[in-house]
Coordinates of C-alpha atoms and ligand atoms in Angstrom, one line a residue:
X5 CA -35.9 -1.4 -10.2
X6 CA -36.7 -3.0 -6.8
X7 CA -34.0 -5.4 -6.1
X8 CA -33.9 -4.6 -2.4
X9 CA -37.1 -5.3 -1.6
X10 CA -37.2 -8.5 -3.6
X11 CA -35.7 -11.9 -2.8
X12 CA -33.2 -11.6 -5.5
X13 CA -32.3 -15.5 -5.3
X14 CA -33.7 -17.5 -8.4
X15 CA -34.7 -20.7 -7.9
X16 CA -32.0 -23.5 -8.9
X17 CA -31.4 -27.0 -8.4
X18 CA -29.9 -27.6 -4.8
X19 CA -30.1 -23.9 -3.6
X20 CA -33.5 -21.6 -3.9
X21 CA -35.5 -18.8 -2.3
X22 CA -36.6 -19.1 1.5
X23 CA -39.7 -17.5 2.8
X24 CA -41.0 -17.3 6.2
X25 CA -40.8 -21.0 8.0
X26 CA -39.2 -22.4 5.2
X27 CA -36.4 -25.6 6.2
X28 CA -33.0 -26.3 4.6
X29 CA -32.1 -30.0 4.0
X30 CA -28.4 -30.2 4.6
X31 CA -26.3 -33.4 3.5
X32 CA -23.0 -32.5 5.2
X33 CA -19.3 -33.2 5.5
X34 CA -18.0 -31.6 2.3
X35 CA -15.4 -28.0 2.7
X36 CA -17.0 -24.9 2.2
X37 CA -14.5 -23.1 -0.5
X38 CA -14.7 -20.2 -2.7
X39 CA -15.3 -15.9 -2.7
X40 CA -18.3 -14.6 -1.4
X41 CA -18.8 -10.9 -0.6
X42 CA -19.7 -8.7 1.8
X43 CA -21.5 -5.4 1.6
X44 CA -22.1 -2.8 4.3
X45 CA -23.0 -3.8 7.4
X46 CA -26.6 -4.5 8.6
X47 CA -25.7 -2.6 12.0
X48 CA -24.9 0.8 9.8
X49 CA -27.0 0.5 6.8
X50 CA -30.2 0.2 9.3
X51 CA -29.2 3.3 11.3
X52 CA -27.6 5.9 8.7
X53 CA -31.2 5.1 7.4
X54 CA -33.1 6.3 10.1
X55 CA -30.7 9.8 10.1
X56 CA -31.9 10.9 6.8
X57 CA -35.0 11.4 8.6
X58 CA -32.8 14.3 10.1
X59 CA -31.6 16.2 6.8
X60 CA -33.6 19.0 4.9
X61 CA -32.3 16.9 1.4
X62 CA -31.6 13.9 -0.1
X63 CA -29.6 11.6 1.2
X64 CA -27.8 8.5 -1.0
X65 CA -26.9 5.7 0.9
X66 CA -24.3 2.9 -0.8
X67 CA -23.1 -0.7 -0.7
X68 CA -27.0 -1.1 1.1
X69 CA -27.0 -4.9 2.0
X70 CA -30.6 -6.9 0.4
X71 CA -31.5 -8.1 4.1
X72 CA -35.5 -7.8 6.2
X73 CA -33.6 -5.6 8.9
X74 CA -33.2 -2.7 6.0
X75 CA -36.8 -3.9 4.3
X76 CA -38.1 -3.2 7.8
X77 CA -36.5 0.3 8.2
X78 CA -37.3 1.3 4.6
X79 CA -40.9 0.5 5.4
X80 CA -40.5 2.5 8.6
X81 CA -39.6 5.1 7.0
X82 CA -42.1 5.2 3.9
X83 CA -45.2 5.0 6.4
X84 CA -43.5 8.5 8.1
X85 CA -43.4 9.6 4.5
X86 CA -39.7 9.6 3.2
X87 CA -39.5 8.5 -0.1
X88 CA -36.8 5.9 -1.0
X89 CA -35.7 5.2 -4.2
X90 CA -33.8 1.7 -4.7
X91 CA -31.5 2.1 -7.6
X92 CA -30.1 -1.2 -7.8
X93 CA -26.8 -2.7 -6.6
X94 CA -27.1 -1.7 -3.3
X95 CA -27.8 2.1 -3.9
X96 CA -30.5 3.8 -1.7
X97 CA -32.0 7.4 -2.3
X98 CA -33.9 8.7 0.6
X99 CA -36.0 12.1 0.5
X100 CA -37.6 13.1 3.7
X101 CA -38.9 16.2 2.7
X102 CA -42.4 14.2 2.7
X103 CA -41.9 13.6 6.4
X104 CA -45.0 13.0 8.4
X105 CA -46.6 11.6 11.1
X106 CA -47.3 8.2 10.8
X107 CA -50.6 6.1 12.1
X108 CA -49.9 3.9 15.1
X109 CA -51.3 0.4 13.3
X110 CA -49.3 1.8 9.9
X111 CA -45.9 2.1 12.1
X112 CA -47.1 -1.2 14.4
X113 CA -47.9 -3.2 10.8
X114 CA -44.3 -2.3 9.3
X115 CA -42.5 -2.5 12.7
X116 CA -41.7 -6.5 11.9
X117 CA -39.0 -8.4 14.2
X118 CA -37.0 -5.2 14.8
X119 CA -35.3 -3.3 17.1
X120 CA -34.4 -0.4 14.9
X121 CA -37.9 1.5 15.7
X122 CA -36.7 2.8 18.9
X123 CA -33.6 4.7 17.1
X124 CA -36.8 7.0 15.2
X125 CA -37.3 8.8 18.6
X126 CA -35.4 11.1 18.2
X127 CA -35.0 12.4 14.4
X128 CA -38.9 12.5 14.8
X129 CA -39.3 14.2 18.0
X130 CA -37.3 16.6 16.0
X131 CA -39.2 16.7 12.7
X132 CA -43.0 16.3 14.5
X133 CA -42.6 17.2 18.3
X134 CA -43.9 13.3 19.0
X135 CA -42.9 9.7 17.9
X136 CA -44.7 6.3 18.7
X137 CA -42.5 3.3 18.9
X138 CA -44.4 -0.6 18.6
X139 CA -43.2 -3.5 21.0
X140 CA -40.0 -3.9 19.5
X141 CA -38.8 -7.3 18.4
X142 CA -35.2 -8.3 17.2
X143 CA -33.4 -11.7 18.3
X144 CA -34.5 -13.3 21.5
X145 CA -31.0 -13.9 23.3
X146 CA -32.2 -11.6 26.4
X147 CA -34.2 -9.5 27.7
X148 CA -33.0 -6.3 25.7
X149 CA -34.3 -3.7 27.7
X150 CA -34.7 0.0 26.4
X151 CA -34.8 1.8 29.8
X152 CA -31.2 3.5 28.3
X153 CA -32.8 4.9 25.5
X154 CA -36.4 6.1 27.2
X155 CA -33.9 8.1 30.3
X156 CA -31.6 8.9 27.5
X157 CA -34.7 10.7 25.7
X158 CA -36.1 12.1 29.3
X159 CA -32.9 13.7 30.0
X160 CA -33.2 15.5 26.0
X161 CA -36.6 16.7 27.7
X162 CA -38.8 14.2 26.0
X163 CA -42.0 12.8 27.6
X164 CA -42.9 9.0 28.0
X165 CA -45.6 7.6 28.1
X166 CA -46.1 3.9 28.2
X167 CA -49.5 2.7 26.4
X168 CA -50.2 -1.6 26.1
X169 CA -49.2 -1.2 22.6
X170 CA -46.5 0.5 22.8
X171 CA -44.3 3.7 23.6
X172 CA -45.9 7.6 22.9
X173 CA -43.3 10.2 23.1
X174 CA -43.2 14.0 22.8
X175 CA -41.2 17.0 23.0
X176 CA -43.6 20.2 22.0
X177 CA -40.7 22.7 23.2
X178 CA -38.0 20.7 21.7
X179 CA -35.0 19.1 23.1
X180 CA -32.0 20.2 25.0
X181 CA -28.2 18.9 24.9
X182 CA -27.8 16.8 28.3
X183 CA -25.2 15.5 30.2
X184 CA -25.6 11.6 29.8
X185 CA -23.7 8.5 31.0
X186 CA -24.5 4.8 30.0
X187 CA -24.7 2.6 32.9
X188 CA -23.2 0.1 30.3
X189 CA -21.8 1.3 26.5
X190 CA -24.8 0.0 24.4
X191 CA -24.6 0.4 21.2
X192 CA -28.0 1.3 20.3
X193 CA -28.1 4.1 23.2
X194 CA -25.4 5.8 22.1
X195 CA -26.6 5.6 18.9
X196 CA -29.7 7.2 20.1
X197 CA -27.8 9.9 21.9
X198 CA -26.2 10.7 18.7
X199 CA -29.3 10.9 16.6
X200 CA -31.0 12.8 18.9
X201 CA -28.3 15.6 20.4
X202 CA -27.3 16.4 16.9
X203 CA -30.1 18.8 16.7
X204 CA -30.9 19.2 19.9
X205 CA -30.7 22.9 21.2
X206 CA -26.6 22.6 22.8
X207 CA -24.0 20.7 23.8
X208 CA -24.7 16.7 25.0
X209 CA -21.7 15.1 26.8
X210 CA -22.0 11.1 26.3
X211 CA -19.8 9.0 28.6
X212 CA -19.5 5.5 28.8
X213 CA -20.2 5.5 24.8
X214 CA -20.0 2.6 22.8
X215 CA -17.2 3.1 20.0
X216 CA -18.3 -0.2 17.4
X217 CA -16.5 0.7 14.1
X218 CA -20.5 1.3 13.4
X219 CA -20.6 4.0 15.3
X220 CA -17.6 5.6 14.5
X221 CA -19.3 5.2 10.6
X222 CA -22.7 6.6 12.1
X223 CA -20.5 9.8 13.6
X224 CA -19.6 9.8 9.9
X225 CA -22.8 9.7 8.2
X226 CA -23.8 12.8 10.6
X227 CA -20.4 14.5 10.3
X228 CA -21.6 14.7 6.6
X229 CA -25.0 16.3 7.3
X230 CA -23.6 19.1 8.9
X231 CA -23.4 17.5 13.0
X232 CA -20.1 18.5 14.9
X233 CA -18.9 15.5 16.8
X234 CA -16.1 14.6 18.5
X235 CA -14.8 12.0 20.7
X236 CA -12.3 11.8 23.2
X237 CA -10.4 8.6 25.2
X238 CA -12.1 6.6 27.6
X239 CA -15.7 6.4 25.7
X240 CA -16.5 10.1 26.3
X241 CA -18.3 11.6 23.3
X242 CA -19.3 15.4 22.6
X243 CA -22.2 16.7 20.4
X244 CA -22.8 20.7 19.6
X245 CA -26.1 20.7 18.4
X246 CA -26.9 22.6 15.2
X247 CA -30.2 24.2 13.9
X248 CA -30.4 22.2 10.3
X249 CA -28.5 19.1 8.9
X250 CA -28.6 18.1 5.0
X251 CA -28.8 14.8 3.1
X252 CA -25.4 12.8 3.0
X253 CA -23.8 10.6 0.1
X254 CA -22.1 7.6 2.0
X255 CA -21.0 4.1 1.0
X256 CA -21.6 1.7 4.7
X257 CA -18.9 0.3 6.2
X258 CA -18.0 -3.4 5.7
X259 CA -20.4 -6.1 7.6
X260 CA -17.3 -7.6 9.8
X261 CA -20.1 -9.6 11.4
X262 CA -20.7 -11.4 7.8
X263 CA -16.9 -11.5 7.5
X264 CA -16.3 -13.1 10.6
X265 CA -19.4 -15.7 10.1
X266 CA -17.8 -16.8 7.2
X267 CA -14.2 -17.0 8.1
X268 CA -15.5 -19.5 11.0
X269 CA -17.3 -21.2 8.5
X270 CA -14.0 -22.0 6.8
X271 CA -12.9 -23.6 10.1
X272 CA -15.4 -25.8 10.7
X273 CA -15.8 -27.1 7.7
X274 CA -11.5 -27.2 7.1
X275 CA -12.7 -25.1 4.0
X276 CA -10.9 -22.1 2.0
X277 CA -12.7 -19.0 1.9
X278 CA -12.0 -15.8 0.5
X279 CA -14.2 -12.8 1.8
X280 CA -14.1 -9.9 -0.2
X281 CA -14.8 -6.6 1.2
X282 CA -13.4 -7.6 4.9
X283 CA -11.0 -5.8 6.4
X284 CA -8.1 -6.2 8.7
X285 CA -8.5 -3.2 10.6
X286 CA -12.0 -3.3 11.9
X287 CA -11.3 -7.2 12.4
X288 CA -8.2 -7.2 14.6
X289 CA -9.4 -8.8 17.2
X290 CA -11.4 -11.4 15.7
X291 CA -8.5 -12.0 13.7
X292 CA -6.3 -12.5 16.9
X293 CA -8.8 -15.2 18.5
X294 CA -9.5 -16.7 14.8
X295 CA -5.5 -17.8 14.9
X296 CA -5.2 -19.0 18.5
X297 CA -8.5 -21.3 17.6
X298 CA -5.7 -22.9 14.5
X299 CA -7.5 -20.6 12.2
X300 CA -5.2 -18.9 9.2
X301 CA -5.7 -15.8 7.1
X302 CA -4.4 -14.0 4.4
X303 CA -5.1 -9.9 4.0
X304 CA -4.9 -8.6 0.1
X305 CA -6.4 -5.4 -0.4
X306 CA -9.6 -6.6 -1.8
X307 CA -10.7 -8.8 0.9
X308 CA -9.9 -11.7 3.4
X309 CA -8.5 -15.0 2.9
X310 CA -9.8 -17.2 5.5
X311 CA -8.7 -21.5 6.4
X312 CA -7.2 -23.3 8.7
X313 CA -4.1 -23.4 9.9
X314 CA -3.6 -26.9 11.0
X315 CA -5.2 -29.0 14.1
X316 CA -7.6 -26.6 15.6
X317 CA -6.9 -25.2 19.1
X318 CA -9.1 -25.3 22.0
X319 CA -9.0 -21.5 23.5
X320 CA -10.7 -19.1 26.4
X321 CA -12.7 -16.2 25.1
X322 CA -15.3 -13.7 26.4
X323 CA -17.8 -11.3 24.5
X324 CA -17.2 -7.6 25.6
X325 CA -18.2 -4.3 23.7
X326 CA -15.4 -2.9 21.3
X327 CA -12.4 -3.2 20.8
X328 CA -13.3 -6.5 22.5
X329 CA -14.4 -9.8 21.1
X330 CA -18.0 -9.0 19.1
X331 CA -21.4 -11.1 21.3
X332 CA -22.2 -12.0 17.7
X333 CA -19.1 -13.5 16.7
X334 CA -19.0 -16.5 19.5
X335 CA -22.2 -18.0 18.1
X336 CA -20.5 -19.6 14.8
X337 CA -17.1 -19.8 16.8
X338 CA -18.2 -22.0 19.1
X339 CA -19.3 -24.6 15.9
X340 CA -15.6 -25.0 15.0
X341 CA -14.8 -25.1 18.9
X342 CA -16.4 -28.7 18.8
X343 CA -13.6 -29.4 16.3
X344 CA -10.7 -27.9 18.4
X345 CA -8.3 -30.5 19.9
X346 CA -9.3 -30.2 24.2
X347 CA -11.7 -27.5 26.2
X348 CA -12.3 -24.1 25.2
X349 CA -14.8 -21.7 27.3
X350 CA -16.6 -18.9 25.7
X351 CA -17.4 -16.6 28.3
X352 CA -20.8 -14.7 27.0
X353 CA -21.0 -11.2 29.0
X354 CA -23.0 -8.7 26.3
X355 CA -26.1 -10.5 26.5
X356 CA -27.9 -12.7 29.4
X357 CA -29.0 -15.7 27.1
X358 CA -27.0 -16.2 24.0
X359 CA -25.7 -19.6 24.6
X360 CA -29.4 -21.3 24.1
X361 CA -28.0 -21.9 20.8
X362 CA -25.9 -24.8 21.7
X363 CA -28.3 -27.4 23.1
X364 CA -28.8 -28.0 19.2
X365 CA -25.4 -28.2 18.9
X366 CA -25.4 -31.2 21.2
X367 CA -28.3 -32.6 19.3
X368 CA -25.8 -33.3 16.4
X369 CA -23.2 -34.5 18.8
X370 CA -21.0 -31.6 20.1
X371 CA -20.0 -31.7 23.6
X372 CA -20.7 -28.6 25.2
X373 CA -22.2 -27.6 29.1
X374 CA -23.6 -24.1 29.7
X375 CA -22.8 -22.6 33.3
X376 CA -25.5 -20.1 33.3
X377 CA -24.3 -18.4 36.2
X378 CA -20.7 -17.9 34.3
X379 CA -17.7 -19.6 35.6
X380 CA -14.3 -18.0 37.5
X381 CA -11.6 -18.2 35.1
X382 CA -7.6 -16.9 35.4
X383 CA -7.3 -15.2 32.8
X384 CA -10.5 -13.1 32.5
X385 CA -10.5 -9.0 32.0
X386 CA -12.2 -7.2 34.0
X387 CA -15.5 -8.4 34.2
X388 CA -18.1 -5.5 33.2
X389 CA -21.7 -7.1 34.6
X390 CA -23.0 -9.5 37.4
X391 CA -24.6 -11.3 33.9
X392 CA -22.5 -14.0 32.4
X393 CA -23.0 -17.3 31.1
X394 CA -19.8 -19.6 30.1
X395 CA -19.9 -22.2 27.6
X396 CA -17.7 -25.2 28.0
X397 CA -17.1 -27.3 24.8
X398 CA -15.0 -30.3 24.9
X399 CA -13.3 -31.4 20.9
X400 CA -13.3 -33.0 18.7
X401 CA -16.6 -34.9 18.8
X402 CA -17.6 -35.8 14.8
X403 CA -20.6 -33.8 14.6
X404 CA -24.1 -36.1 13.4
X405 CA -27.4 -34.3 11.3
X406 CA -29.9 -33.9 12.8
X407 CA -33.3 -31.9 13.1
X408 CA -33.0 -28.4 14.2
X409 CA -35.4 -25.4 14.6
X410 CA -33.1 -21.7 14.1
X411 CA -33.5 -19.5 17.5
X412 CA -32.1 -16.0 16.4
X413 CA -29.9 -15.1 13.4
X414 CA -26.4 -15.6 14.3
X415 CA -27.8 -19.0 16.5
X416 CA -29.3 -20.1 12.5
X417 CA -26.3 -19.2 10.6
X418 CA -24.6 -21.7 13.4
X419 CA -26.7 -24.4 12.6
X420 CA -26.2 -24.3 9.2
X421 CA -22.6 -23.9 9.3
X422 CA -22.6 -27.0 11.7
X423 CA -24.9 -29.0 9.5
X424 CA -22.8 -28.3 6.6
X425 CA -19.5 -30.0 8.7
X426 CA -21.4 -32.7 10.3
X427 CA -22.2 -36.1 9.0
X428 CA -25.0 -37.3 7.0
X429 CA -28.4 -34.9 6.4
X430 CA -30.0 -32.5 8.5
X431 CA -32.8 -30.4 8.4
X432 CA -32.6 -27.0 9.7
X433 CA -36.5 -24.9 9.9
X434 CA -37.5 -21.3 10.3
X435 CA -34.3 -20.0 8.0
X436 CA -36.2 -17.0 7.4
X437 CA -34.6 -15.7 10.4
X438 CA -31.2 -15.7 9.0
X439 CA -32.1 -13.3 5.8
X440 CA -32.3 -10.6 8.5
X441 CA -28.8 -10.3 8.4
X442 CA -26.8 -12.4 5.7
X443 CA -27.4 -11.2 1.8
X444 CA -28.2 -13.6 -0.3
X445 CA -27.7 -16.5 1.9
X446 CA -28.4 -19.7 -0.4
X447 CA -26.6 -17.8 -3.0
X448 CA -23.1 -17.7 -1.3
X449 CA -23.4 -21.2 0.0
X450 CA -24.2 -22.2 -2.9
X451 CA -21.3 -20.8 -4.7
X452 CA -19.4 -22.2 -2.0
X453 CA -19.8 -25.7 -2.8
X454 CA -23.0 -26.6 -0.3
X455 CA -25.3 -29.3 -1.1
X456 CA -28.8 -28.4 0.1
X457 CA -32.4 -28.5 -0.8
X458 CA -35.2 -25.7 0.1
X459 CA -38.4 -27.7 1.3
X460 CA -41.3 -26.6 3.0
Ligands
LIG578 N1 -29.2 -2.9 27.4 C1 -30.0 -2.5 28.5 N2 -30.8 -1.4 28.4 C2 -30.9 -0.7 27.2 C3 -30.1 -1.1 26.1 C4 -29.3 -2.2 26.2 O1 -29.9 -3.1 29.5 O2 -31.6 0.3 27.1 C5 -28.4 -4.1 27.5 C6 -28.9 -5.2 26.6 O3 -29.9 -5.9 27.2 C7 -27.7 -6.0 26.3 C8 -26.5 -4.9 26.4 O4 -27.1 -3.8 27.0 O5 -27.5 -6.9 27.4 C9 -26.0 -4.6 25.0 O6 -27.0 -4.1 24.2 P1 -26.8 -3.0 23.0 O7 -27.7 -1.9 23.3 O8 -25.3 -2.7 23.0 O9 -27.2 -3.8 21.8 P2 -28.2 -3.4 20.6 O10 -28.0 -2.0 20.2 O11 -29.6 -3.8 21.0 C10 -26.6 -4.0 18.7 C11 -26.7 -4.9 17.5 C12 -26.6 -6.4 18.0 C13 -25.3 -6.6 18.7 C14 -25.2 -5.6 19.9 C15 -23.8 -5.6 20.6 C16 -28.1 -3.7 16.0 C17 -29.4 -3.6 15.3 N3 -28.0 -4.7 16.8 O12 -27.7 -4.4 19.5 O13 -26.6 -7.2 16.8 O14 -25.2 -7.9 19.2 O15 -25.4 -4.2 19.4 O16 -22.8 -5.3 19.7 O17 -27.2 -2.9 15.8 C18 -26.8 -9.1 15.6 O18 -26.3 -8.5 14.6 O19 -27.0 -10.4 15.6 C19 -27.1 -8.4 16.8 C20 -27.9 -9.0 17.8

């Protein structure tokens, strides 16, 4: 079986499969209502991938969600010679006892629209004593540097070398703990730190980590190879390296970034939806700004209830790192904030040009004005970078179809979600993009009562 390289959505009246540049047709205005679930979360599955490069055995990885982000990494890793083994239902076997070096056009062929490349730097400097990473892609909402990662990897005792297509590194005398602090706590970095001091010869010192629940999971993952991590207050991280790690056997932690899509889905559509596999925990503080927005939930033990609570609110909100409000959250937010009853801002901080998304939004009738410079507001925290952009969206405007083209995936999930609670039909092109990160897309809003045609 093969299920997670395949599109596993038959084609059916009103729902479909989508391949690349492939359009929805959206007639809108009905309540999305019904269960859909969530599996583990592209922003663990993707990475406890790349560390079974690291083990001498077999890893197992469960609860794998069928998105391109993992068909990327899996390809990644079968050009460097691990073998994975799909064995249906979300179950991944990965043997990287094959492990070799990999051709520069084979790695720059498979690389795709991803980021994840950069996180093999490490496990293969390790394995090989050198590691080529492509231009990396990933969702345009900034510049998304990598200059973390490549003095990250310097200060391990790597070598960099920048070539046009791309980035040669090597470590023939291995790598050495370091002492390391983030100029900001970026998740993939500190990712990266992990994956490469867990066998690098002595202790790393991380500070100004990023703790996502991801990477609390990831410290998991290598916990269970054999790594000994552990983390102290204020974002400070320890890693003794070890000579050898093993294969692990671990089910990924819950994609709150699914959960939360489609609990704000349920607002702006004044729909019922019941997300199973979400949890409170990890969800806290979406939960928190879900509520002030009018939003209402109920917590069983096998999932989320999500709907609204009455007249939607209008509310001030900024994008930070963890335990702050998630970047990837505001972008289908900010669709039932053109519902809410009087001005919200959304205060973007994590990334210099994630509110693009909304001119779109306009298109179909929202009101909403992007300060790209940020604006002062009372009752911010403490701000954490000079870059900022503020949304300001003024409710309720009925929202209109209208003809849309998807930017990045959380931006496309918005449109849809916003097609699906305006007015009459829209189309929304280039949907592809949003398989990189929700599971069976047409599927679930399908079962949730959507009506929509795949053309193109
Ligand atoms: N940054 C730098 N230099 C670096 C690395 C990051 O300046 O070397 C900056 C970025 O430009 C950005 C900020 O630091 O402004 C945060 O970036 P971070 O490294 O934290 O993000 P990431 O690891 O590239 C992951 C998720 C994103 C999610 C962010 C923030 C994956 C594959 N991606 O990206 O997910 O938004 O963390 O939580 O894990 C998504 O799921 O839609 C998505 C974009």
């Amino acid at each position: 079986m093969n299920t997670l390289l395949s599109e596993s959505t038959p084609p059916r009246p009103g729902g479909g499969s989508v391949s690349p540049g492939q359009a929805l047709t959206i007639r809108g205005g009905h309540p999305l209502s019904g269960r859909v679930t969530v599996k583990g979360a592209k922003n663990l599955a993707t990475k406890a991938m790349v560390a079974a490069l690291l083990g001498e055995t077999e890893s197992v990885l469960r609860d794998v969600p069928d998105i391109s982000d993992v068909h990327v990494v899996r390809s990644l890793l079968e050009v460097h010679g691990v073998t994975v083994q799909d064995d249906g239902d979300g179950v991944l076997r990965l043997d990287p006892s094959g492990a070799v070096s990999a051709h520069f056009d084979e790695i720059d062929a498979h690389a795709g629209a991803s980021r994840i490349p950069i996180l093999f730097c490490g496990p293969l400097l390790h394995l090989l004593g050198q590691a080529f990473i492509p231009d990396l892609g990933g969702c345009r909402i900034g510049d998304r540097p990598i200059d973390f990662h490549l003095d990250a990897l310097r200060a391990f005792g790597a070598t960099v070398e920048k070539l046009p297509s791309g980035i040669r590194l090597s470590a023939p005398g291995g790598l050495s703990g370091a002492n390391i602090a983030l100029p900001y706590p970026s998740v993939g970095a500190t990712e990266q730190v992990l994956l490469t001091a867990v066998r690098a010869k002595g202790t790393t010192e991380l500070r100004n980590a990023a703790i996502e629940p991801e990477i609390m999971d990831l410290i998991a993952v290598l916990q269970k190879m054999g790594a000994i991590i552990s983390y102290e207050p204020n974002r400070v991280i320890f890693i003794e390296g070890v000579d050898s790690l093993r294969g692990y056997d671990h089910r990924c932690i819950f994609d709150r970034n699914e959960a939360a899509s489609w609990a704000c889905a349920a607002l702006a559509t004044d729909g019922n939806i019941f997300v199973t596999g979400a949890r409170q925990q990890e969800m806290l503080t979406f939960l928190n700004v879900f509520r002030k927005a009018g939003g209402e939930f109920d917590i069983t033990e096998e999932g989320i209830r999500f709907y609204r609570g009455g007249a939607l609110k209008p509310i001030v909100v900024e994008t930070d790192v963890h335990p702050g409000f998630m970047t990837d959250w505001q972008q289908p937010l900010i669709v039932a904030l053109t519902q809410a009853d009087g001005t919200s801002i959304v205060h973007e901080t994590v990334y210099e040009n994630r509110l693009g998304f909304t001119r779109a939004l306009v298109k179909m009738g929202a009101d909403i004005v992007v300060h790209p410079e940020g604006i002062a507001s009372a009752d911010r925290r403490v701000p954490r970078r000079a870059l900022e952009q503020a949304a300001v969206i003024t409710g309720p405007t009925p929202l209109h179809g209208a003809d849309v083209v998807v930017p990045d995936l959380r931006g496309g999930y918005s449109y849809v979600i916003a097609a699906l609670a305006a007015e009459g039909t829209s189309i929304v092109r280039n949907v592809d993009i949003i398989r990189r990160g929700y599971e069976k897309f047409l599927d679930k809003l399908t079962d949730l009562g959507a009506d929509f045609d795949v053309v193109g």
